[in-house]
Amino acid sequence: MRNFTNVHDLGDLQQALKEAFEIKKDKFRFTELGKNKTLLMIFFNSSLRTRLSTQKAAMNLGMNTMVLDVNQGAWKLESERGVVMDGDKPEHLLEAIPVMGCYCDVIGVRSFAQFESKEDDYSEKILNQFIRYSGRPVFSMEAATRHPLQSFADLITIEEYKKTERPKVVLTWAPHPKALPQAVPNSFAEWMNATDYDFVITHPEGYELAPEFAGNARVEYDQKKAFEGADFIYAKNWAAYTDPNYGQVVSKDRSWTVDTEKMALTNQAYFMHCLPVRRNMIVTDDVIESPQSIVIPEAANREISAQTVLKKILESL
Ligand code: AN0
Ligand code: CP
């Protein structure tokens, strides 16, 4: 595997899961694989988990790591070609990207949707420029439309906790004060649709995901109905995708917050969220602190998903 941007890059998903569980059993079995190899992690947006878990995964494989926060100390980057650069951006991505490629063997990029142009976001303009111009394997650390390292960790977690072969997994929208990208729910749906789980998406009207991500998932507009018999509740906020509201908050309806009463409708479901999470907007204190909450083991599996992906990339060098 050279680049990792979505579920299909992994190839056989069951095989990748098997590899992930082998890595989890012995994280230090492949410490020679990354010797003298350098990972460069580029952040256009904030991060806690992705930064730490990916760096740890690279260290487990014996790699050296460098982290660049583009917005803290680097030159502001222009991304449009043809622009007369007389504004506040002294450097162009078209030079910056190949230069970054000179100093490393593998590049990870975090670049969220900017909500200025749906076309730019959904064509993964920034991520694809890294793939095209860096000369290095590139993996997504959450791009405009997907967060595959998160979804892989989510899948690993569900496999660890599921009590039936074909669990009912429910992705629920929940309220949030600010506009958030669709990357996490898109990606989660893409990965769930690649399994044979019973997968249901619930959200208020106007929050439909792009059809290429929702796929054949069942959409249920009644959140309580969706929760009935669920084995996993995966909460996330996202801003509207559909026009004319692309990138906007069209509801902050707190009746969608995940609480104890709603969790009681489920089949003693586990509660999941990628974090960071705003308590008592997305989920109540009681639910996130309950024994059914598996947000911490879910975050722990970010190290495993990153290490599995990095191992596959290193093997292809
Ligand atoms: C980001 C998002 O919703 O995409 C990152 C989640 C992993 N969340 C925030 O910006 C709060
Ligand atoms: N879940 C996740 O990607 O968290 P960070 O934004 O903190 O990296």
mmCIF file of C-alpha atoms and ligand atoms in Angstrom, residues 46 49-50 110 112 142 147 150 176 180-184 236-237 274-276 278 302, ligand 1:
data_model
loop_
_atom_site.group_PDB
_atom_site.id
_atom_site.type_symbol
_atom_site.label_atom_id
_atom_site.label_comp_id
_atom_site.label_asym_id
_atom_site.label_seq_id
_atom_site.Cartn_x
_atom_site.Cartn_y
_atom_site.Cartn_z
ATOM 1 C CA SER A 46 -5.473 21.103 15.749
ATOM 2 C CA ARG A 49 -5.113 11.982 19.543
ATOM 3 C CA THR A 50 -3.947 11.851 15.933
ATOM 4 C CA ARG A 110 -4.326 16.708 8.413
ATOM 5 C CA PHE A 112 -10.001 19.654 7.240
ATOM 6 C CA GLU A 142 -8.261 13.539 8.588
ATOM 7 C CA HIS A 147 -10.845 10.318 8.667
ATOM 8 C CA GLN A 150 -10.246 7.004 13.082
ATOM 9 C CA HIS A 176 -22.817 21.141 18.550
ATOM 10 C CA LEU A 180 -17.886 20.564 12.021
ATOM 11 C CA PRO A 181 -16.752 18.647 8.930
ATOM 12 C CA GLN A 182 -18.514 15.551 7.611
ATOM 13 C CA ALA A 183 -15.199 13.659 7.488
ATOM 14 C CA VAL A 184 -15.777 11.498 10.577
ATOM 15 C CA LYS A 236 -21.001 12.684 16.065
ATOM 16 C CA ASN A 237 -21.980 16.153 15.015
ATOM 17 C CA CYS A 274 -14.001 9.830 18.185
ATOM 18 C CA LEU A 275 -13.301 12.679 20.679
ATOM 19 C CA PRO A 276 -12.893 15.549 21.337
ATOM 20 C CA ARG A 278 -18.510 18.445 24.101
ATOM 21 C CA ARG A 302 -5.768 4.872 17.246
HETATM 22 C C1 AN0 B 1 -13.027 17.570 14.305
HETATM 23 C C2 AN0 B 1 -14.142 17.060 13.398
HETATM 24 O O1 AN0 B 1 -15.286 17.046 13.807
HETATM 25 O O2 AN0 B 1 -13.857 16.659 12.249
HETATM 26 C C3 AN0 B 1 -12.018 16.485 14.596
HETATM 27 C C4 AN0 B 1 -12.586 15.201 15.102
HETATM 28 C C5 AN0 B 1 -11.584 14.110 15.164
HETATM 29 N N1 AN0 B 1 -13.583 18.024 15.545
HETATM 30 C C6 AN0 B 1 -13.515 19.278 15.964
HETATM 31 O O3 AN0 B 1 -13.026 20.128 15.252
HETATM 32 C C7 AN0 B 1 -14.059 19.603 17.308
#
